Coordinates of C-alpha atoms in Angstrom, one line a residue:
M1 CA -10.1 28.9 22.0
A2 CA -7.2 29.0 24.5
G3 CA -3.7 29.2 23.1
K4 CA -2.3 29.1 19.6
I5 CA 0.3 26.3 19.3
R6 CA -2.2 23.6 18.2
W7 CA -3.5 25.9 15.4
T8 CA 0.0 26.7 14.3
I9 CA 0.8 23.0 14.1
I10 CA -2.3 22.5 11.9
G11 CA -1.1 25.3 9.7
V12 CA 2.3 23.5 9.3
F13 CA 0.5 20.3 8.6
V14 CA -1.6 21.9 5.9
G15 CA 1.7 22.5 4.1
A16 CA 2.4 18.8 4.1
M17 CA -1.1 18.0 2.7
V18 CA -0.6 20.7 0.0
I19 CA 2.7 19.0 -1.0
N20 CA 1.3 15.5 -0.8
Y21 CA -1.5 16.2 -3.2
L22 CA 0.6 18.5 -5.4
S23 CA 3.1 15.6 -5.8
R24 CA 0.4 13.1 -6.7
S25 CA -1.6 15.4 -8.9
V26 CA 1.3 16.5 -11.2
L27 CA 1.0 13.3 -13.2
G28 CA -2.7 13.7 -13.8
V29 CA -2.3 17.3 -15.1
A30 CA 0.7 16.5 -17.3
A31 CA -0.9 13.2 -18.5
P32 CA -2.1 14.6 -21.9
V33 CA 1.5 15.7 -22.7
I34 CA 3.3 12.7 -21.1
L35 CA 1.0 10.1 -22.8
D36 CA 1.6 11.6 -26.2
E37 CA 5.3 11.9 -25.8
Q38 CA 5.8 8.5 -24.2
S39 CA 3.3 6.7 -26.5
I40 CA 1.3 5.4 -23.5
N41 CA -2.3 4.3 -24.1
S42 CA -5.3 4.5 -21.8
V43 CA -4.9 0.9 -20.5
E44 CA -1.2 1.5 -19.6
Y45 CA -2.1 4.8 -18.0
G46 CA -4.8 2.9 -16.0
W47 CA -2.0 0.6 -14.7
I48 CA 0.2 3.5 -13.8
T49 CA -2.5 5.1 -11.7
S50 CA -3.4 1.8 -10.2
A51 CA 0.2 1.2 -9.1
F52 CA -0.2 4.3 -6.9
Q53 CA -3.3 2.9 -5.4
F54 CA -1.5 -0.4 -4.7
G55 CA 1.1 1.5 -2.8
V56 CA -1.2 3.8 -0.9
M57 CA -3.3 0.9 0.1
L58 CA -0.6 0.0 2.6
Q59 CA -1.8 2.8 4.8
P60 CA -2.3 0.4 7.8
A61 CA 1.4 -0.2 7.7
A62 CA 2.1 3.5 7.6
G63 CA -0.3 4.1 10.4
Y64 CA 1.2 1.4 12.6
F65 CA 4.7 2.8 11.8
L66 CA 3.5 6.3 13.0
D67 CA 1.8 4.9 16.1
S68 CA 5.1 3.0 16.9
V69 CA 7.8 5.6 16.1
G70 CA 5.8 8.8 16.7
L71 CA 4.8 11.6 14.4
R72 CA 7.9 13.8 14.5
I73 CA 10.4 11.3 13.2
G74 CA 8.0 8.9 11.4
F75 CA 6.2 11.5 9.4
G76 CA 9.3 13.5 8.6
L77 CA 10.9 10.4 7.1
C78 CA 7.7 9.7 5.1
V79 CA 7.6 13.2 3.6
A80 CA 11.3 13.0 2.7
A81 CA 10.8 9.7 1.0
W82 CA 7.8 10.7 -1.1
S83 CA 9.7 13.9 -2.1
L84 CA 12.7 12.0 -3.4
V85 CA 10.4 9.6 -5.4
T86 CA 8.5 12.6 -6.8
M87 CA 11.8 14.1 -8.1
A88 CA 12.7 10.7 -9.7
H89 CA 9.6 11.0 -11.9
G90 CA 11.5 13.7 -13.8
F91 CA 14.1 11.2 -15.0
V92 CA 12.0 8.2 -16.0
N93 CA 10.7 6.9 -19.4
G94 CA 8.1 4.3 -20.4
W95 CA 4.9 3.3 -18.6
M96 CA 6.5 0.6 -16.5
G97 CA 9.0 3.1 -15.1
F98 CA 6.2 5.4 -14.2
A99 CA 4.2 2.6 -12.7
A100 CA 7.1 1.5 -10.4
L101 CA 7.6 5.1 -9.1
R102 CA 3.9 5.6 -8.6
G103 CA 3.8 2.5 -6.4
L104 CA 6.6 3.8 -4.3
L105 CA 5.0 7.2 -4.1
G106 CA 1.7 5.7 -2.9
L107 CA 3.5 3.8 -0.2
A108 CA 5.1 6.9 1.2
E109 CA 2.2 9.3 0.7
G110 CA -0.2 6.9 2.3
S111 CA 1.2 8.2 5.6
A112 CA -0.5 11.6 5.3
Q113 CA -4.1 10.8 6.5
P114 CA -3.1 8.5 9.4
A115 CA -0.6 11.2 10.5
G116 CA -3.3 13.9 10.3
Q117 CA -5.7 11.9 12.4
K118 CA -3.1 11.1 15.0
M119 CA -2.1 14.7 15.2
V120 CA -5.7 15.8 15.6
A121 CA -6.4 13.2 18.2
E122 CA -3.3 14.2 20.2
W123 CA -3.6 18.0 20.0
F124 CA -7.4 18.8 19.9
P125 CA -10.4 18.4 22.2
S126 CA -13.4 16.7 20.8
R127 CA -15.3 19.9 20.0
E128 CA -12.5 21.1 17.7
R129 CA -11.5 17.9 16.0
G130 CA -13.9 18.3 13.1
L131 CA -12.7 21.9 12.3
A132 CA -9.0 20.8 12.7
G133 CA -9.6 17.9 10.3
G134 CA -11.4 20.1 7.8
I135 CA -8.6 22.7 7.9
Y136 CA -5.7 20.3 7.3
N137 CA -7.7 18.5 4.5
I138 CA -7.9 21.9 2.7
G139 CA -4.3 21.2 1.9
A140 CA -5.3 18.3 -0.2
S141 CA -7.4 20.4 -2.4
F142 CA -4.9 23.3 -2.6
G143 CA -2.2 20.8 -3.7
A144 CA -4.4 19.8 -6.6
V145 CA -5.2 23.5 -7.3
F146 CA -1.6 24.3 -7.6
A147 CA -0.7 21.4 -9.9
P148 CA -2.2 22.7 -13.2
P149 CA -0.4 26.1 -13.1
L150 CA 2.8 24.4 -12.0
V151 CA 2.7 21.9 -14.9
A152 CA 1.8 24.7 -17.4
W153 CA 4.7 26.8 -16.1
A154 CA 7.1 23.8 -16.2
V155 CA 6.2 23.0 -19.8
M156 CA 6.7 26.6 -20.9
M157 CA 10.0 26.9 -19.0
H158 CA 11.5 23.5 -19.8
S159 CA 9.3 20.4 -19.8
W160 CA 6.8 18.4 -17.7
R161 CA 9.8 16.9 -15.9
L162 CA 10.6 20.1 -14.2
A163 CA 7.2 20.1 -12.4
F164 CA 8.1 16.8 -10.6
I165 CA 11.5 18.1 -9.6
V166 CA 10.1 21.4 -8.2
A167 CA 7.3 19.5 -6.3
G168 CA 9.9 17.1 -4.8
A169 CA 12.3 19.9 -3.7
I170 CA 9.5 21.7 -1.9
G171 CA 8.7 18.5 0.0
L172 CA 12.3 18.1 1.2
C173 CA 12.3 21.6 2.6
W174 CA 9.1 20.9 4.5
A175 CA 10.4 17.7 6.0
I176 CA 13.3 19.7 7.5
L177 CA 10.9 22.3 8.9
W178 CA 8.8 19.5 10.5
L179 CA 11.7 17.9 12.2
F180 CA 12.7 21.2 13.8
Y181 CA 9.3 22.4 14.8
Y182 CA 7.0 19.5 15.7
N183 CA 6.7 17.6 18.9
S184 CA 4.0 15.9 20.9
P185 CA 1.9 17.9 23.4
S186 CA 3.8 16.4 26.3
K187 CA 7.2 17.4 24.9
H188 CA 6.5 20.6 22.9
P189 CA 8.6 23.4 24.5
R190 CA 6.2 26.2 23.5
L191 CA 3.0 24.6 24.8
T192 CA 1.7 26.4 27.9
A193 CA 0.2 24.6 30.9
K194 CA -3.0 26.4 30.2
E195 CA -3.3 25.2 26.7
H196 CA -2.2 21.7 27.7
D197 CA -5.0 21.6 30.3
Y198 CA -7.5 22.9 27.7
I199 CA -6.6 20.1 25.3
T200 CA -6.7 17.3 27.7
S201 CA -9.8 18.4 29.5
G202 CA -11.8 18.3 26.3
Q203 CA -10.6 14.8 25.2
E204 CA -12.7 11.7 26.0
S205 CA -11.2 9.5 28.7
R206 CA -12.2 6.4 26.8
L207 CA -9.9 7.5 24.0
A208 CA -6.8 7.9 26.2
P209 CA -3.7 5.9 25.0
Q210 CA -3.8 2.4 26.3
S211 CA -0.8 1.0 28.1
D212 CA -0.5 -1.9 25.7
R213 CA -0.5 -1.8 21.9
V214 CA -4.0 -2.3 20.5
P215 CA -3.9 -5.6 18.6
I216 CA -4.8 -5.3 15.0
K217 CA -7.1 -8.3 15.2
S218 CA -9.2 -6.5 17.8
L219 CA -9.4 -3.4 15.6
L220 CA -10.6 -5.5 12.7
R221 CA -13.3 -7.1 14.8
R222 CA -14.9 -3.7 15.6
R223 CA -18.0 -2.7 13.6
D224 CA -16.9 0.9 13.9
L225 CA -13.8 0.3 11.7
W226 CA -15.9 -1.2 8.9
G227 CA -18.5 1.5 9.4
I228 CA -16.0 4.2 8.4
A229 CA -13.9 2.1 6.0
L230 CA -16.6 0.9 3.7
P231 CA -18.0 4.4 3.1
R232 CA -14.4 5.5 2.3
M233 CA -14.2 2.8 -0.3
L234 CA -17.3 4.0 -2.0
A235 CA -16.4 7.8 -1.7
D236 CA -12.8 8.0 -2.7
P237 CA -13.1 7.1 -6.4
V238 CA -14.4 10.6 -6.9
W239 CA -11.1 12.0 -5.8
G240 CA -9.3 9.6 -8.0
M241 CA -11.4 10.7 -11.0
L242 CA -10.7 14.4 -10.3
S243 CA -7.0 13.9 -9.6
F244 CA -6.0 11.4 -12.3
W245 CA -8.6 11.4 -15.0
M246 CA -10.3 14.8 -15.2
P247 CA -7.5 16.5 -17.2
L248 CA -7.6 13.6 -19.7
Y249 CA -11.4 13.9 -19.8
L250 CA -11.2 17.6 -20.5
A251 CA -8.6 17.2 -23.2
R252 CA -10.1 14.2 -25.0
V253 CA -13.8 14.6 -24.5
R254 CA -14.2 18.4 -24.1
G255 CA -11.4 19.4 -26.4
F256 CA -9.4 21.5 -23.9
D257 CA -5.8 22.3 -24.5
L258 CA -3.1 22.5 -21.8
A259 CA -3.8 26.3 -21.3
Q260 CA -7.5 25.7 -20.8
I261 CA -6.8 22.8 -18.4
A262 CA -4.5 25.0 -16.4
L263 CA -7.3 27.6 -16.3
F264 CA -10.2 25.4 -15.3
A265 CA -8.9 22.1 -13.8
W266 CA -8.2 23.7 -10.4
L267 CA -11.8 24.9 -9.9
P268 CA -13.3 21.5 -8.6
F269 CA -10.5 21.5 -6.0
L270 CA -11.2 25.1 -4.9
A271 CA -14.8 24.0 -4.4
A272 CA -13.5 21.0 -2.5
D273 CA -11.7 23.4 -0.1
L274 CA -15.0 25.0 0.7
G275 CA -16.4 21.5 1.4
C276 CA -13.6 20.9 3.9
L277 CA -15.0 23.7 6.0
F278 CA -18.7 23.1 5.2
G279 CA -18.7 19.5 6.6
P280 CA -17.4 20.6 10.0
A281 CA -19.7 23.6 10.0
V282 CA -22.7 21.3 9.5
V283 CA -21.6 19.2 12.4
A284 CA -21.0 22.2 14.7
Y285 CA -24.5 23.5 13.7
L286 CA -26.2 20.3 14.6
Q287 CA -24.2 19.9 17.9
R288 CA -25.4 23.4 19.0
R289 CA -28.9 21.9 18.6
N290 CA -28.0 19.0 20.9
V291 CA -27.4 16.4 18.2
D292 CA -24.9 13.8 19.4
L293 CA -21.4 14.2 17.8
I294 CA -21.6 10.8 15.9
D295 CA -25.1 11.5 14.7
A296 CA -24.0 15.0 13.5
R297 CA -21.2 13.5 11.5
R298 CA -23.5 11.0 10.0
W299 CA -26.0 13.7 8.9
A300 CA -23.2 15.8 7.4
F301 CA -22.0 12.7 5.4
T302 CA -25.6 12.1 4.2
L303 CA -26.0 15.7 3.1
G304 CA -22.7 15.4 1.1
A305 CA -24.0 12.1 -0.4
V306 CA -27.2 13.8 -1.6
M307 CA -25.2 16.6 -3.2
M308 CA -22.9 14.1 -4.9
T309 CA -25.7 12.9 -7.1
A310 CA -24.9 15.9 -9.3
M311 CA -21.9 14.0 -10.6
A312 CA -24.2 11.6 -12.4
F313 CA -25.0 14.4 -14.9
V314 CA -21.4 15.5 -15.9
G315 CA -21.3 13.3 -19.0
M316 CA -24.8 14.3 -20.1
A317 CA -24.0 18.1 -20.1
S318 CA -23.7 19.4 -23.6
N319 CA -21.9 22.6 -22.5
P320 CA -18.4 21.9 -21.2
Y321 CA -18.6 24.7 -18.7
V322 CA -21.8 23.2 -17.2
A323 CA -19.8 20.0 -16.9
I324 CA -17.1 21.8 -15.0
A325 CA -19.7 23.4 -12.7
L326 CA -21.0 19.9 -11.9
L327 CA -17.5 18.7 -11.3
C328 CA -17.1 21.6 -8.9
L329 CA -20.2 20.6 -7.0
G330 CA -18.9 17.0 -6.9
G331 CA -15.6 18.2 -5.4
F332 CA -17.5 20.3 -2.8
A333 CA -19.8 17.4 -1.9
H334 CA -17.0 14.9 -1.8
Q335 CA -14.9 16.8 0.7
T336 CA -18.0 17.6 2.8
L337 CA -18.5 13.9 3.4
S338 CA -14.9 12.7 3.1
V339 CA -13.6 15.1 5.9
T340 CA -16.5 14.0 8.0
V341 CA -15.9 10.3 7.8
I342 CA -12.1 10.6 8.0
T343 CA -12.4 12.6 11.3
M344 CA -14.5 9.8 12.8
A345 CA -11.4 7.7 13.3
S346 CA -10.3 10.2 16.1
D347 CA -13.8 10.0 17.6
L348 CA -13.9 6.3 17.9
F349 CA -10.4 4.9 18.5
P350 CA -7.7 5.4 21.3
R351 CA -5.0 7.9 20.5
N352 CA -2.3 5.2 20.3
A353 CA -4.4 3.3 17.7
V354 CA -6.0 6.1 15.8
A355 CA -3.3 6.2 13.0
T356 CA -3.6 2.5 12.5
A357 CA -7.4 2.7 12.3
A358 CA -7.3 5.6 9.9
G359 CA -4.8 3.6 7.9
F360 CA -7.3 0.7 7.5
A361 CA -10.0 3.2 6.5
G362 CA -7.5 4.6 4.0
L363 CA -6.8 1.2 2.6
A364 CA -10.5 0.7 1.9
G365 CA -10.7 4.1 0.3
N366 CA -7.8 3.5 -2.0
L367 CA -9.0 0.0 -2.8
G368 CA -12.1 1.7 -4.1
V369 CA -10.0 4.1 -6.2
L370 CA -8.0 1.1 -7.5
I371 CA -11.0 -0.9 -8.6
F372 CA -12.6 2.2 -10.2
T373 CA -9.5 3.3 -12.1
L374 CA -8.7 -0.2 -13.4
L375 CA -12.3 -0.4 -14.7
L376 CA -12.0 3.1 -16.2
G377 CA -8.7 2.4 -17.8
Q378 CA -10.0 -0.9 -19.4
M379 CA -13.3 0.4 -20.6
V380 CA -13.2 4.2 -21.2
D381 CA -12.1 3.9 -24.8
S382 CA -15.1 1.6 -25.6
V383 CA -17.9 3.0 -23.3
G384 CA -16.8 6.6 -22.6
Y385 CA -16.8 8.4 -19.3
G386 CA -20.6 8.9 -19.0
P387 CA -21.4 5.6 -17.1
F388 CA -18.6 6.2 -14.6
F389 CA -19.9 9.6 -13.7
V390 CA -23.3 8.0 -13.0
I391 CA -21.7 5.4 -10.8
L392 CA -19.9 8.1 -8.8
G393 CA -23.1 10.0 -8.4
V394 CA -24.9 7.2 -6.4
L395 CA -22.1 5.3 -4.5
D396 CA -22.1 7.7 -1.6
L397 CA -25.8 7.1 -0.9
L398 CA -24.9 3.5 -0.2
G399 CA -22.0 4.7 1.9
A400 CA -24.4 6.8 4.0
A401 CA -26.6 3.8 4.6
I402 CA -23.5 1.8 5.8
L403 CA -22.4 4.6 8.1
W404 CA -25.8 4.7 9.8
T405 CA -26.0 0.9 10.1
L406 CA -22.5 -0.1 11.3
V407 CA -21.2 2.8 13.4
R408 CA -22.4 2.7 17.0
K409 CA -22.5 5.7 19.3
P410 CA -20.1 5.3 22.2
A411 CA -21.8 4.5 25.5

C-alpha cells in the first residue's frame, strides 16, 4: 500500500461515524430512564424513533447535496448541524418534542453513509474499497459501544440530559477538524504524486466522474440501484432493533437495570465491529481465488444472511446471557453483510453520483427500519418481542436472493 494520506483520512472519518452513532444511540440507551421520567409509553416511543427514520430517509437529498457541494464543506456542515440538534435533546420535554428533534437529527445524520461512500470512491482503488468501507463502518459500532457507559456516567454525574450535551459538543469539535484537514485528492496539499497515481491507476475508468450531472431518473432506472437498495431495506431493521429497542428489551423482558445495560448492551456492537472487518476479509479471500469482485461481495452478503438466522432464537432463549450472545452474533452477521452491500455503491456508480446512489440505498434501508419500528411500537405490548426476532432472522435470506438476481456484473 503506497502512501498513508488516504488511510489517515479514513481514520478521521471513523471519528465522524463514532460520533454519528453515539449521538443517535444515546436515546435508546437512556430510554428506560427517559420514558419513566417523561411518562412516555411504547406507542409514543415508537413514533419518536420513527421520526428519526423519516428524517434519515432523506439520504438521497443529503447525497445529492454532497455530490454538488463537495465533501469538505458539505459534510462539515452536516456534522455541525447534527451536533447542535443532539445538544438540543438535553433541553426538551414530552414525546412530541423528542420526535421533532429526532426528525431533524435523522435529516442531518443521513449524510454519513453517502459521505463515506463518496470518500471511498474518490480516495481508494477498487481492491481497497471494501477494507476502507469496513474500517469506517467500525465507527458506527463503536459509537453504539460508547453510548451505554456515557449514559450511565451522565446519570450518575447529573442526568441523562448531560449525555446529549456531551455527545453534541464532541461532534462540533470534529466538524472543525474536518474543515481544516480534509480535501479532495486533486487538492489535498499532503498527497504525493506517487500516492495519487496509485489511487487513480486502481480505479475503474467506467466509474470516472462524468462531465454532466447524472440525472436521478437514470439512476432510478438502473437495476443495480434496486439490487443494493432492497437488501438494505430488509437488513437495516436489525440495526434499528439493536440501537433503539435492545436496551428496552433488556430492561423490560430480561430485567436488567441501567448498570447491567451499561455492562452488556455494548457487546453486540463490539461483535459488529468484527463483522465490519470480516465481510471485507471474505471478499478479499474470494478475490485471491479469482472470484469476480461483485460475486465475492454477493457471497459475503449471503454468508452474513445465513449467520443472521441466529437472531430468530433470541426470544426463545431462557437464559438472558444466551440471548445476549445471540444478539452479538446478530450484530456480527449484520455488519458482515451490511458493509458489503453498502460498499457496492462505489463499485457500480460513477464517482460524481456515488453519494446520491448510496443515499437512495440508505433511504430504502431506513424505510425498512421505519416500518419495522412502527410495527414494533404498536404491537410489542400485546405480542412481545419474540415474533420480531424471528422476522429479523429470515429477512436477509430474501435480501441475498434479491442481490443475486438484480445486480449485474459490469461488462
